[in-house]
mmCIF file of C-alpha atoms in Angstrom:
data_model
loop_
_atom_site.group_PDB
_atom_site.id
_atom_site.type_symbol
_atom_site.label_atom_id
_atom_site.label_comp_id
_atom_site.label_asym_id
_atom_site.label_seq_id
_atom_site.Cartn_x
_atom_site.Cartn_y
_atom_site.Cartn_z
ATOM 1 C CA UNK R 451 -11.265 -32.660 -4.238
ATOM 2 C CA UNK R 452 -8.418 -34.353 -5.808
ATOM 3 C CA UNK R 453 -5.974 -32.165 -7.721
ATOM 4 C CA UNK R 454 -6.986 -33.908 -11.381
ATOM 5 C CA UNK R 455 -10.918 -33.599 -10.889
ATOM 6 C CA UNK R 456 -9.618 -29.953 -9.824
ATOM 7 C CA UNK R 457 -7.874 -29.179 -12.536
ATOM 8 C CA UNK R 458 -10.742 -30.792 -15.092
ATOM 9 C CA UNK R 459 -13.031 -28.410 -13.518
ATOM 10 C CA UNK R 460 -11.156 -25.531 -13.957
ATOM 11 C CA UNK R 461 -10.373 -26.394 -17.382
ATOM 12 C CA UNK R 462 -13.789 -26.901 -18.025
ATOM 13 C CA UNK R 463 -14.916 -23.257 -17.108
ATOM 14 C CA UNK R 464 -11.527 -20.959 -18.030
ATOM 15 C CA UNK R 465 -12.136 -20.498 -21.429
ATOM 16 C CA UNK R 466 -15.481 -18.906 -20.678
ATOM 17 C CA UNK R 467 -13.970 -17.088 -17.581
ATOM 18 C CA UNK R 468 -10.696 -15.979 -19.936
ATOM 19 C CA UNK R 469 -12.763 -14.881 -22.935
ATOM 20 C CA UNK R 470 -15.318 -12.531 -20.797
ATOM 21 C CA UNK R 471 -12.733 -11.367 -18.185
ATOM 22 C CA UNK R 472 -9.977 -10.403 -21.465
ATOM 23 C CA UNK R 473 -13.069 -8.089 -22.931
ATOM 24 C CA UNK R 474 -14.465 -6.737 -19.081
ATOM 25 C CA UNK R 475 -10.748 -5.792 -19.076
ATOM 26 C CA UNK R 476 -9.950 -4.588 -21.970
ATOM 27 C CA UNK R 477 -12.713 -2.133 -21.818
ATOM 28 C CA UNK R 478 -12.032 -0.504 -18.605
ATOM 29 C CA UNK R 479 -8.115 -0.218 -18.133
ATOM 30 C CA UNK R 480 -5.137 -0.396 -20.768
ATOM 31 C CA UNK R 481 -3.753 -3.638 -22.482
ATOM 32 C CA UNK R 482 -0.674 -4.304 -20.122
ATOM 33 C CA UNK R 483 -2.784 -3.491 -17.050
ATOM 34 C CA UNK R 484 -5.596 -6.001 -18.737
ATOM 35 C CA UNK R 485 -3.054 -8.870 -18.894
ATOM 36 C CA UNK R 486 -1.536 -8.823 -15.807
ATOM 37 C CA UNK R 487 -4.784 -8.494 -13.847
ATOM 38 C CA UNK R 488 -6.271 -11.510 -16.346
ATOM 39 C CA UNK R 489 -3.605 -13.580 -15.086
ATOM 40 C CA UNK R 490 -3.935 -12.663 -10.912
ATOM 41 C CA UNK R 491 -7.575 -12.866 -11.830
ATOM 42 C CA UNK R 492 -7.485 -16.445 -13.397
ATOM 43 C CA UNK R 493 -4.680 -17.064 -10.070
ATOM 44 C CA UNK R 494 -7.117 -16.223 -7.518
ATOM 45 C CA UNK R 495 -9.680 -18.058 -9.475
ATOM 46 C CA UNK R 496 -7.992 -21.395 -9.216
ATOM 47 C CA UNK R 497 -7.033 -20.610 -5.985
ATOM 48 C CA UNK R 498 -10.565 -20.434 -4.974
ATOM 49 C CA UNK R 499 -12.449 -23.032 -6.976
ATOM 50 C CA UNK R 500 -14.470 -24.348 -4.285
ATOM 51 C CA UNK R 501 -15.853 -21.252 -4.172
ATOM 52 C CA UNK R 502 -16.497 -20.769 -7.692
ATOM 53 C CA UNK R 503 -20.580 -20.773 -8.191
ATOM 54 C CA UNK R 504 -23.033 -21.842 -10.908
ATOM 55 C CA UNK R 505 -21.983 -18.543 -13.143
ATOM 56 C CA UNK R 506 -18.185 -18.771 -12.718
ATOM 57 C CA UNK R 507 -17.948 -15.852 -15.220
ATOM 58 C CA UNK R 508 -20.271 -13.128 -13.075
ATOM 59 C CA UNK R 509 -18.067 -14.731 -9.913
ATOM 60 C CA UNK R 510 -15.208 -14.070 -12.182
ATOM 61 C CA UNK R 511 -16.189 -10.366 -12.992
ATOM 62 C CA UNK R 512 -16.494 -9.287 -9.783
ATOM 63 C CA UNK R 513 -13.218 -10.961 -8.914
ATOM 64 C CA UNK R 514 -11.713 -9.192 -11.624
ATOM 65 C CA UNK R 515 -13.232 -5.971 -10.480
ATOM 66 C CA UNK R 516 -11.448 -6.467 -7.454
ATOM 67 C CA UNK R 517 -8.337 -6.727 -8.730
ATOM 68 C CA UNK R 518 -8.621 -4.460 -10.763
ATOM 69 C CA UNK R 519 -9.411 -2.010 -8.291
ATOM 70 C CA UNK R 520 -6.395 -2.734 -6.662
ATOM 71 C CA UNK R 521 -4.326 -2.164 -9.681
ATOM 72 C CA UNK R 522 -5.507 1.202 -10.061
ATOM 73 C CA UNK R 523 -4.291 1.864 -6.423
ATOM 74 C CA UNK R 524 -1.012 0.325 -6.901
ATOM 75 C CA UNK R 525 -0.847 2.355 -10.403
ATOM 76 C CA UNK R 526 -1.998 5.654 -8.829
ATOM 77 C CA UNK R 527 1.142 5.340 -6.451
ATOM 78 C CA UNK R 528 2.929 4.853 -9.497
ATOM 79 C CA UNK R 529 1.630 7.691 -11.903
ATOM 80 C CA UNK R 530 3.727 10.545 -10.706
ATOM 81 C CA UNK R 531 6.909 8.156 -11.857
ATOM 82 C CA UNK R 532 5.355 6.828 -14.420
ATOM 83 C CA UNK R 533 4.529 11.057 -15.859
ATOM 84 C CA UNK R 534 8.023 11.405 -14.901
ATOM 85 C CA UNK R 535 9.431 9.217 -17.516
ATOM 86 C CA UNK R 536 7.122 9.614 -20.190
ATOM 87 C CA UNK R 537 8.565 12.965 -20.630
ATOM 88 C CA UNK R 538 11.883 11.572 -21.064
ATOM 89 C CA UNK R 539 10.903 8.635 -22.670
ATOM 90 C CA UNK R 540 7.158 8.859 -24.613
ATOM 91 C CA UNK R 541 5.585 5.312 -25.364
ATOM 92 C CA UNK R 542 4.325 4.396 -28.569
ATOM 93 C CA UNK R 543 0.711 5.443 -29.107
ATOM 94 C CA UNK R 544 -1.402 2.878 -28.590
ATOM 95 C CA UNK R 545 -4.160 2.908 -32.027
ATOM 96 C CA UNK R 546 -6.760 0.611 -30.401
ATOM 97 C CA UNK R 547 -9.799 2.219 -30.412
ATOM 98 C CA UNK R 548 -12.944 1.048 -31.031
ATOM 99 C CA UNK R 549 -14.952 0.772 -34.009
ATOM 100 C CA UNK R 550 -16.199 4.028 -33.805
ATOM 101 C CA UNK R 551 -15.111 6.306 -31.639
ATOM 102 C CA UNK R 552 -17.975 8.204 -29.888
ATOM 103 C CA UNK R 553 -16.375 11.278 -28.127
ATOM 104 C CA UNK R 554 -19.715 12.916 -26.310
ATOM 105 C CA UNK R 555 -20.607 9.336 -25.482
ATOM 106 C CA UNK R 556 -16.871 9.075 -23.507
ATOM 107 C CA UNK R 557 -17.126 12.475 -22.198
ATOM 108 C CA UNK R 558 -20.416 11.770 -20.585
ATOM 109 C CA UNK R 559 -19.583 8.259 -19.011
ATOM 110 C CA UNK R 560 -16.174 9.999 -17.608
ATOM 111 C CA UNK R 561 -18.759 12.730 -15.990
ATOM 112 C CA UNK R 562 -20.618 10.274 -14.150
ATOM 113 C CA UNK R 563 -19.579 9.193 -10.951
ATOM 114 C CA UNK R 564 -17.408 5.902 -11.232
ATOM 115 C CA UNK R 565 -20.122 3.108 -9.798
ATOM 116 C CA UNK R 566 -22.841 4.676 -12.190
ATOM 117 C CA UNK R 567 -20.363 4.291 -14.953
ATOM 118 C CA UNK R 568 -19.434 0.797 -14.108
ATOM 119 C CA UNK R 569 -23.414 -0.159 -13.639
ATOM 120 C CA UNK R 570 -23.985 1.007 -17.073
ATOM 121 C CA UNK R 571 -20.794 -0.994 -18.704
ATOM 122 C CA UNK R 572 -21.946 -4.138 -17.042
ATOM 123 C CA UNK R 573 -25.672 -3.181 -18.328
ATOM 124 C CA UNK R 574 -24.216 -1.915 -21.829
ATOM 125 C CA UNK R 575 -21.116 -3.786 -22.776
ATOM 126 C CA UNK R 576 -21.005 -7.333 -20.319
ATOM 127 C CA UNK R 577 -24.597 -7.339 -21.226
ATOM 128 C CA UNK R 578 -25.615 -8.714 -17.996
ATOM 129 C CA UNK R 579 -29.521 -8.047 -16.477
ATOM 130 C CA UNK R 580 -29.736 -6.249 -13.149
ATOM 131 C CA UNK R 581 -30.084 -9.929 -11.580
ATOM 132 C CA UNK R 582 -26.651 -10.728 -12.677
ATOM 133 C CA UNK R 583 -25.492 -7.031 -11.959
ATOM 134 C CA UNK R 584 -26.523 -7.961 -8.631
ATOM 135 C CA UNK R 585 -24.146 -10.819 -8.519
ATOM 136 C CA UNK R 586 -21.290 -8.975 -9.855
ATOM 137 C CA UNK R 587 -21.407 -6.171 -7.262
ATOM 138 C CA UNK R 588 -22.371 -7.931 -4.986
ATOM 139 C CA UNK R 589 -25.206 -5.976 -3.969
ATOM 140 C CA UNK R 590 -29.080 -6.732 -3.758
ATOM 141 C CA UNK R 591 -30.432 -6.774 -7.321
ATOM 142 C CA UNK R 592 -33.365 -4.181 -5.803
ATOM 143 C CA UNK R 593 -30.599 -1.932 -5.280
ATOM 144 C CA UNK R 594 -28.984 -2.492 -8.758
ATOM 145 C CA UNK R 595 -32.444 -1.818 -10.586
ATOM 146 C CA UNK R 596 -32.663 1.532 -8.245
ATOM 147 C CA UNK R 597 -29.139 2.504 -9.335
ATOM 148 C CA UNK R 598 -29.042 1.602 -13.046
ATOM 149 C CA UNK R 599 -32.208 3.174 -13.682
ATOM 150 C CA UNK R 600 -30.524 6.402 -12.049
ATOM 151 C CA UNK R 601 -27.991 5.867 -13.671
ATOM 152 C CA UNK R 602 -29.074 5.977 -17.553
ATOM 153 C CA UNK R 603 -30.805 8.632 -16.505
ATOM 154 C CA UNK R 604 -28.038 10.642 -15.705
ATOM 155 C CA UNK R 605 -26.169 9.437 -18.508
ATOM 156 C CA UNK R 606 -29.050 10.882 -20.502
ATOM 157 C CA UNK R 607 -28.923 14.062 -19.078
ATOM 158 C CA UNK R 608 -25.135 13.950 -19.662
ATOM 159 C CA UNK R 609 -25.629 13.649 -24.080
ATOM 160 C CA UNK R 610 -28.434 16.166 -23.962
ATOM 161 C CA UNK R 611 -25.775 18.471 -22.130
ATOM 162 C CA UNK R 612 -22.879 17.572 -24.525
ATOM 163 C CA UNK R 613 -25.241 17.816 -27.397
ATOM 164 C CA UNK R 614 -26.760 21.296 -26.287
ATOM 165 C CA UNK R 615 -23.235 22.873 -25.976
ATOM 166 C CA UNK R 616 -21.245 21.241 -29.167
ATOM 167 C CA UNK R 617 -22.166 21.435 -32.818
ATOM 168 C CA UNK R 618 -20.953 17.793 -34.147
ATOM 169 C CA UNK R 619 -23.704 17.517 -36.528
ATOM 170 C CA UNK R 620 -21.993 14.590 -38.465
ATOM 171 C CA UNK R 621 -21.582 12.873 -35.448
ATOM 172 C CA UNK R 622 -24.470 12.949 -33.900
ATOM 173 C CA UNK R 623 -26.684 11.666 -37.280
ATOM 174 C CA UNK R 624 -28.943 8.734 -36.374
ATOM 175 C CA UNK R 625 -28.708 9.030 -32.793
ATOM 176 C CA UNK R 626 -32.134 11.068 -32.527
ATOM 177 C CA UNK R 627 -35.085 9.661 -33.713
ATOM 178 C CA UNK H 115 -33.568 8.565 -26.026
ATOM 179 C CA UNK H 116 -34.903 5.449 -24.647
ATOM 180 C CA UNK H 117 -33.022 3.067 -22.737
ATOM 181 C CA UNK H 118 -32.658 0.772 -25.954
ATOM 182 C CA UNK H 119 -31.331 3.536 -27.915
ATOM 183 C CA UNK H 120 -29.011 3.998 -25.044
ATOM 184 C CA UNK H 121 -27.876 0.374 -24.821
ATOM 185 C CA UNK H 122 -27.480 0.619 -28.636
ATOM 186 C CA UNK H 123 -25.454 3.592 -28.515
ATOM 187 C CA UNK H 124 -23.347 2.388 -25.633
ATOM 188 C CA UNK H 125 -22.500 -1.174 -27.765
ATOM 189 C CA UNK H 126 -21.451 0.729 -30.363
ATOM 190 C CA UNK H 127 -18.871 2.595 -28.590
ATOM 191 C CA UNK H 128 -17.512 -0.727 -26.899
ATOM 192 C CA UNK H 129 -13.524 -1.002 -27.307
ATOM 193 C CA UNK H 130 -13.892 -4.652 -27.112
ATOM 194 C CA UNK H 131 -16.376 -5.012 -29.643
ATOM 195 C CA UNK H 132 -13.486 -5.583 -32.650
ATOM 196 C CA UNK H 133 -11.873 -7.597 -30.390
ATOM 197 C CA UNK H 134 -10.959 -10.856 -31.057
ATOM 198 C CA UNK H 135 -11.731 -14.222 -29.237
ATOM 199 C CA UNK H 136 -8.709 -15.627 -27.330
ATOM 200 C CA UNK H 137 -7.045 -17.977 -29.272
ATOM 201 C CA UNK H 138 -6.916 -21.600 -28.155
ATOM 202 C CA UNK H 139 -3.074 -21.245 -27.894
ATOM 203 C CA UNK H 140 -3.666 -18.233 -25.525
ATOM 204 C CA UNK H 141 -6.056 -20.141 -23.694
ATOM 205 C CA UNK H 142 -3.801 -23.166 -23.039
ATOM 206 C CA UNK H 143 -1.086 -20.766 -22.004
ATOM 207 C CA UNK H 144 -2.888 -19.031 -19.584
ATOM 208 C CA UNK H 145 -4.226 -22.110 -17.990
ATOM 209 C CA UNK H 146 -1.014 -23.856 -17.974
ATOM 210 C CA UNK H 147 0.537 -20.663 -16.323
ATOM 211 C CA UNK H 148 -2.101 -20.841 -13.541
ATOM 212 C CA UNK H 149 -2.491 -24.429 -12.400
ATOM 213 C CA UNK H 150 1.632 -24.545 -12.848
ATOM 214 C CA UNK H 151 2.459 -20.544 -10.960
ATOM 215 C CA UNK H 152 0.680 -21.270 -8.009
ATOM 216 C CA UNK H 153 0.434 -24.366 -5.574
ATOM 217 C CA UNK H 154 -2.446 -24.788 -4.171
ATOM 218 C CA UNK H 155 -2.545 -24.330 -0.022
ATOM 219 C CA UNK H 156 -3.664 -27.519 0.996
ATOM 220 C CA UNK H 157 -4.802 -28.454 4.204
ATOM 221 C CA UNK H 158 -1.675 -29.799 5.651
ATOM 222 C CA UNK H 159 0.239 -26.671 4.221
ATOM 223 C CA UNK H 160 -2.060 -24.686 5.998
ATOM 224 C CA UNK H 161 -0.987 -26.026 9.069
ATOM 225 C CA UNK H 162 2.610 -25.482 8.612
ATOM 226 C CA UNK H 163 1.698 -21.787 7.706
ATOM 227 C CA UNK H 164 -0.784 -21.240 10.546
ATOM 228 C CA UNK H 165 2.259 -22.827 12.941
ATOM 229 C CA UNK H 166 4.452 -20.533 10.930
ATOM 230 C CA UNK H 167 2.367 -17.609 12.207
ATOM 231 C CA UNK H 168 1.611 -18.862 15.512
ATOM 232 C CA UNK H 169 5.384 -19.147 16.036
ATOM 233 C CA UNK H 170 5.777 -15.098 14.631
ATOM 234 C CA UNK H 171 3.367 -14.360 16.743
ATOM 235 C CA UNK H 172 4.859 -15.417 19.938
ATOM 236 C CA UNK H 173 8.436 -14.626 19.129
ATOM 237 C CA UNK H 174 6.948 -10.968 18.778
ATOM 238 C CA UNK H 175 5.051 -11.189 21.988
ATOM 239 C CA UNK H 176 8.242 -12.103 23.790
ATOM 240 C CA UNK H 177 10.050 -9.926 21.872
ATOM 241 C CA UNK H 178 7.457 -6.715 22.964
ATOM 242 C CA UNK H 179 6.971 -8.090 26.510
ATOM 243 C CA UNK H 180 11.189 -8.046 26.607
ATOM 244 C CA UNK H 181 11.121 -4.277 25.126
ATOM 245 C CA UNK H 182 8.530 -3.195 26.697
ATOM 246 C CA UNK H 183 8.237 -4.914 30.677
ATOM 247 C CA UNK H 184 8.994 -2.170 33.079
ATOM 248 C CA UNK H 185 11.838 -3.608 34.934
ATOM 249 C CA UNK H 186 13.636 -3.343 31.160
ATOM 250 C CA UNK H 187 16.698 -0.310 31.969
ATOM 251 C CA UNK H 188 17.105 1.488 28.961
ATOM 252 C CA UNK H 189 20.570 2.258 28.162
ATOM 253 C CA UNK H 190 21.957 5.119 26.469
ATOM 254 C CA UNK H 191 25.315 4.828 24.810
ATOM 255 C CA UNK H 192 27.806 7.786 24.387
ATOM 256 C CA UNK H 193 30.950 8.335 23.236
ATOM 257 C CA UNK H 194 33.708 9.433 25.575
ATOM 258 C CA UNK H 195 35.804 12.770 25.817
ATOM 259 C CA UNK H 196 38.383 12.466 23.048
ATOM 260 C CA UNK H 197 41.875 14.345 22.546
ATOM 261 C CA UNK H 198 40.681 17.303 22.080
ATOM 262 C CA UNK H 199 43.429 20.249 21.131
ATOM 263 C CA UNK H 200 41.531 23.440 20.992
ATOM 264 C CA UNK H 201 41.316 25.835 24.047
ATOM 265 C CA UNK H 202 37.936 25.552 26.066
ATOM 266 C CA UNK H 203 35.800 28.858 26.906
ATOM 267 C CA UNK H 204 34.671 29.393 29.424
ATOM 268 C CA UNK H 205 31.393 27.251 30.137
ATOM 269 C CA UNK H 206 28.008 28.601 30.591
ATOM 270 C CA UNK H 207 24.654 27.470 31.639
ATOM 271 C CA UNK H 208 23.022 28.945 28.106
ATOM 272 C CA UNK H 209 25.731 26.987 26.007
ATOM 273 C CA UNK H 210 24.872 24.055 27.752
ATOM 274 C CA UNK H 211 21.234 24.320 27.502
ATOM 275 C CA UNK H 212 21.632 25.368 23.672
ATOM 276 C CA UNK H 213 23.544 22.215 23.274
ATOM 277 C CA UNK H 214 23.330 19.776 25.225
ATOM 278 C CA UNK H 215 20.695 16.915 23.945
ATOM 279 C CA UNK H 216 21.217 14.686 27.044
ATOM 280 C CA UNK H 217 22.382 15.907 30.949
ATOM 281 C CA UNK H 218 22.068 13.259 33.882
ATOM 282 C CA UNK H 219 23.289 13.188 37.156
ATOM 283 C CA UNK H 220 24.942 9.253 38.000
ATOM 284 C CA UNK H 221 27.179 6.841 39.578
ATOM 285 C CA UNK H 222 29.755 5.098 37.895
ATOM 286 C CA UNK H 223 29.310 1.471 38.302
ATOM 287 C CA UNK H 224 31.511 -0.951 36.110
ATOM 288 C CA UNK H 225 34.520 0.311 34.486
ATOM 289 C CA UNK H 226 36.506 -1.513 31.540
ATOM 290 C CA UNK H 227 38.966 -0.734 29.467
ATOM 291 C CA UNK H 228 36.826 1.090 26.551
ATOM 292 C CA UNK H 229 32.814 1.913 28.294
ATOM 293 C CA UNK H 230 31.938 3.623 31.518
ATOM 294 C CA UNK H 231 28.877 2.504 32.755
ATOM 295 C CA UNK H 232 26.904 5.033 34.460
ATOM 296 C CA UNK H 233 23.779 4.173 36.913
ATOM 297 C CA UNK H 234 21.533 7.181 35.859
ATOM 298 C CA UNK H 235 20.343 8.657 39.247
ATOM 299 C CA UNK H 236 18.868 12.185 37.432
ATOM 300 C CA UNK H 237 17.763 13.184 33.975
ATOM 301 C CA UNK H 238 18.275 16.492 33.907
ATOM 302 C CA UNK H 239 17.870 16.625 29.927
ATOM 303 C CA UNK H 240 16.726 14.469 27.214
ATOM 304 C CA UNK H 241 15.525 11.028 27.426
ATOM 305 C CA UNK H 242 15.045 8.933 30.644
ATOM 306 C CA UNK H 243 17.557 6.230 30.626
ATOM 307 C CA UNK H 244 18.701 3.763 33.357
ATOM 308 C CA UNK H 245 22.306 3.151 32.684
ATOM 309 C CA UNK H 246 24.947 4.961 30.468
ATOM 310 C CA UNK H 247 27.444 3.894 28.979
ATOM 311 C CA UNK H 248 30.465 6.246 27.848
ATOM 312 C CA UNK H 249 32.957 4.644 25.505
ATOM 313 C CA UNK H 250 36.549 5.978 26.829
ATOM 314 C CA UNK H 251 38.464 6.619 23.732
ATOM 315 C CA UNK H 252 41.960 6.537 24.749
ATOM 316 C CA UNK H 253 42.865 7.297 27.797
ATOM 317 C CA UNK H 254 42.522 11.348 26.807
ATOM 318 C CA UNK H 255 39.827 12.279 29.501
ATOM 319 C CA UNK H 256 41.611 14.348 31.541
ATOM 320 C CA UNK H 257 38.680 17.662 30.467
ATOM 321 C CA UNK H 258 36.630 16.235 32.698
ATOM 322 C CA UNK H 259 36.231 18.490 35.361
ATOM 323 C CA UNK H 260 37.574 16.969 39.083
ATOM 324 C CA UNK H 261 39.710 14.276 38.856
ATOM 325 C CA UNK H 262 39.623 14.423 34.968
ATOM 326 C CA UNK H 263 38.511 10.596 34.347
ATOM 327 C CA UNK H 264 35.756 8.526 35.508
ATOM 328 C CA UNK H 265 36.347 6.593 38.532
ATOM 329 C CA UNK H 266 34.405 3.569 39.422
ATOM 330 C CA UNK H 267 31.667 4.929 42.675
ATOM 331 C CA UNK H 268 31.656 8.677 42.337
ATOM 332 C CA UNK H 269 29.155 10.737 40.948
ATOM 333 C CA UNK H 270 28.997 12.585 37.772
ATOM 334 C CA UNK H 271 27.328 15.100 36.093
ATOM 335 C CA UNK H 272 27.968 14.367 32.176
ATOM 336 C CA UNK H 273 26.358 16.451 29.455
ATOM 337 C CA UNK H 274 26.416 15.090 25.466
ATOM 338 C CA UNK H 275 25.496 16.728 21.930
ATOM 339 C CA UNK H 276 24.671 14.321 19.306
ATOM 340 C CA UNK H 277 25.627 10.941 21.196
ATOM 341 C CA UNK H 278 28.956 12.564 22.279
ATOM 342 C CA UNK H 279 30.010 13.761 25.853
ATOM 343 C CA UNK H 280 30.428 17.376 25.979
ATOM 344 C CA UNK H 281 33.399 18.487 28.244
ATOM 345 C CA UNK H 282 35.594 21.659 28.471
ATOM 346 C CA UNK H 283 33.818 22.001 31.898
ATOM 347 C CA UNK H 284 30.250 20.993 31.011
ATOM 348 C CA UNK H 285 30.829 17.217 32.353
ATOM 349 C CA UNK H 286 32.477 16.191 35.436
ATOM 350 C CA UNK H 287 32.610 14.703 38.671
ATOM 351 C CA UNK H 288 29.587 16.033 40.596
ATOM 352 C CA UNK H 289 31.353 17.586 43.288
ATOM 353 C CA UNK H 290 32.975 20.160 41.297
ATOM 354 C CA UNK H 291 32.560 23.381 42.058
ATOM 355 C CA UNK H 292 30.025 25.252 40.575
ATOM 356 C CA UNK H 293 29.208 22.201 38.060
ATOM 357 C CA UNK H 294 26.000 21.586 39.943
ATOM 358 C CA UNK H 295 25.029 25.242 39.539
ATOM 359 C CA UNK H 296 25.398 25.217 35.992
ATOM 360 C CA UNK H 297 23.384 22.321 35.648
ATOM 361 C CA UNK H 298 20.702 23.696 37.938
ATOM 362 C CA UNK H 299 20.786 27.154 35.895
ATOM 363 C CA UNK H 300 20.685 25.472 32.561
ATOM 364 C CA UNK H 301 18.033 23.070 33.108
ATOM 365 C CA UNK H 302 15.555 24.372 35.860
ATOM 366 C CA UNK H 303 13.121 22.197 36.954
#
């Protein structure tokens, strides 16, 4: 492939493979983690184009799951430092949050083990079907369909848990039908 | 809850629900920083780096085969008895087995001005090594027990601590008197 009918093609797909892999990011790690795995996501990407598939973005998720991954590991070496000097030295707080926040939904994801958690983002938020799960993950999409399904269940049992044991009547208005 | 309601729920809590599109700018940027950050292996790259490799590869094979083939004779290197002013004690085999790291038993068999080299014909302590060599500082080795320096051909019995030769009587020629007991009764077996 020559390097301009490369380049067209990537240019054709990145803002697709940007715009998902900025929001899969942003909703599983913290803003400067997001960008710098964005950009070694978009890196390997390029890098690999004659790999890239039909559905560059599911190819890109799971690449940026990857790296992700390994961000985490590289950041968990990191975190005793990194508590260190926030003691000495507190960031900013960071306002982001969503819309509306949903604590008992967040405290029940966190509860679940981490692969049913991601299953049900990628169901949830990437709004992707157990076929393109399957991609993602890499795994048969039999297997994903076993898994989610287990999965909201669990998450299920998780609410009725938090609801049981906490009081938040205002927050949990509409929720029950 | 059904799994609708669940979805529902879930979407509502989603952090990057207010978020906004990339901008075209950001876009560019991005893009421009890929295609420009990296260079893309190509095939004849490749090759250099696979010959790169191949070449690492078998300057570390030769490299382990040279550390590692058994004719290799380790050496240990030591430095030699120094001017040493304070009175010796009497030696004894448990000082010498409390200190001593390294004790052979060899054969001096090149001497220059500064390093001894010793042909290692007995471990008694530390180590296996094929050849020492003592650095001579100065020409202060008369505490060496016998004829107080090293001469090239005769046998010694040298003892160091801590990559230094130990002397007031614990090194010496080998036909010293008593030296060979003391090695014997600090190091048995």
């Amino acid at each position: 492939m020559n390097a301009d009918v490369r380049r067209a093609r990537f240019e054709a797909v990145a803002p697709a493979v940007i715009d998902a892999v900025r929001r899969y990011l942003a909703r599983r790690t913290d803003p400067a983690t997001a960008d710098d795995v964005l950009s070694e996501t978009l890196l390997t990407c390029w890098r690999r184009l004659e790999d890239m598939p039909g559905e560059p973005v599911l190819w890109a998720y799971g690449i940026a799951r990857l790296t992700l991954a390994n961000a985490e590991r590289g950041r968990r070496r990191q975190a005793r430092l990194a508590a260190k000097i926030a003691v000495l030295d507190p960031p900013p707080a960071v306002t982001d949050a969503p819309a509306e926040t949903d604590d008992d939904l967040a405290a029940a994801l966190a509860a679940l083990r981490a692969e049913d958690a991601e299953l049900l983002r990628l169901w949830a938020w990437e709004d992707l079907s157990p076929g393109q799960i399957a991609v993602v993950l890499d795994v048969s999409i039999n297997a994903v369909n076993i898994r989610l399904h287990r999965a909201k269940s669990r998450l299920k049992d998780q609410l009725g848990k938090l609801h049981g044991t906490a009081g938040h009547e205002e927050s949990t208005e509409g929720r029950r039908r | 809850m059904t799994d609708n309601e669940l979805r529902a729920r879930m979407r509502q809590a989603d952090p990057a629900a207010s978020m906004a599109a990339a901008s075209p700018d950001e876009v560019t940027r991005l893009l421009e920083q890929t295609v420009t950050t990296t260079t893309v292996v190509n095939k004849r790259q490749r090759h250099y780096a696979l010959a790169a490799a191949a070449l690492i590869l078998i300057v570390a094979g030769v490299a382990g085969w040279a550390l590692t083939r058994p004719e290799a004779a380790t050496t240990v290197q030591l430095t030699g008895p120094g001017a040493i002013a304070a009175k010796c004690v009497e030696p004894s085999a448990e000082r010498l087995a409390a200190s001593a790291d390294f004790a052979f038993a060899g054969t001096v068999t090149a001497l220059t001005g500064t390093t001894v080299t010793l042909d290692v014909t007995r471990v008694y302590h530390g180590t296996a090594a094929d050849n020492v060599e003592v650095a001579q500082t100065g020409e202060t080795s008369e505490q060496l027990m016998g004829t107080g320096k090293f001469e090239s051909g005769k046998d010694y019995l040298v003892a160091s601590s801590a990559g230094a030769v130990m002397i007031c009587g614990y090194s010496g020629e080998a036909s010293t008197p008593g030296l060979s007991e003391l090695y014997a009764q600090a190091f048995p077996g």
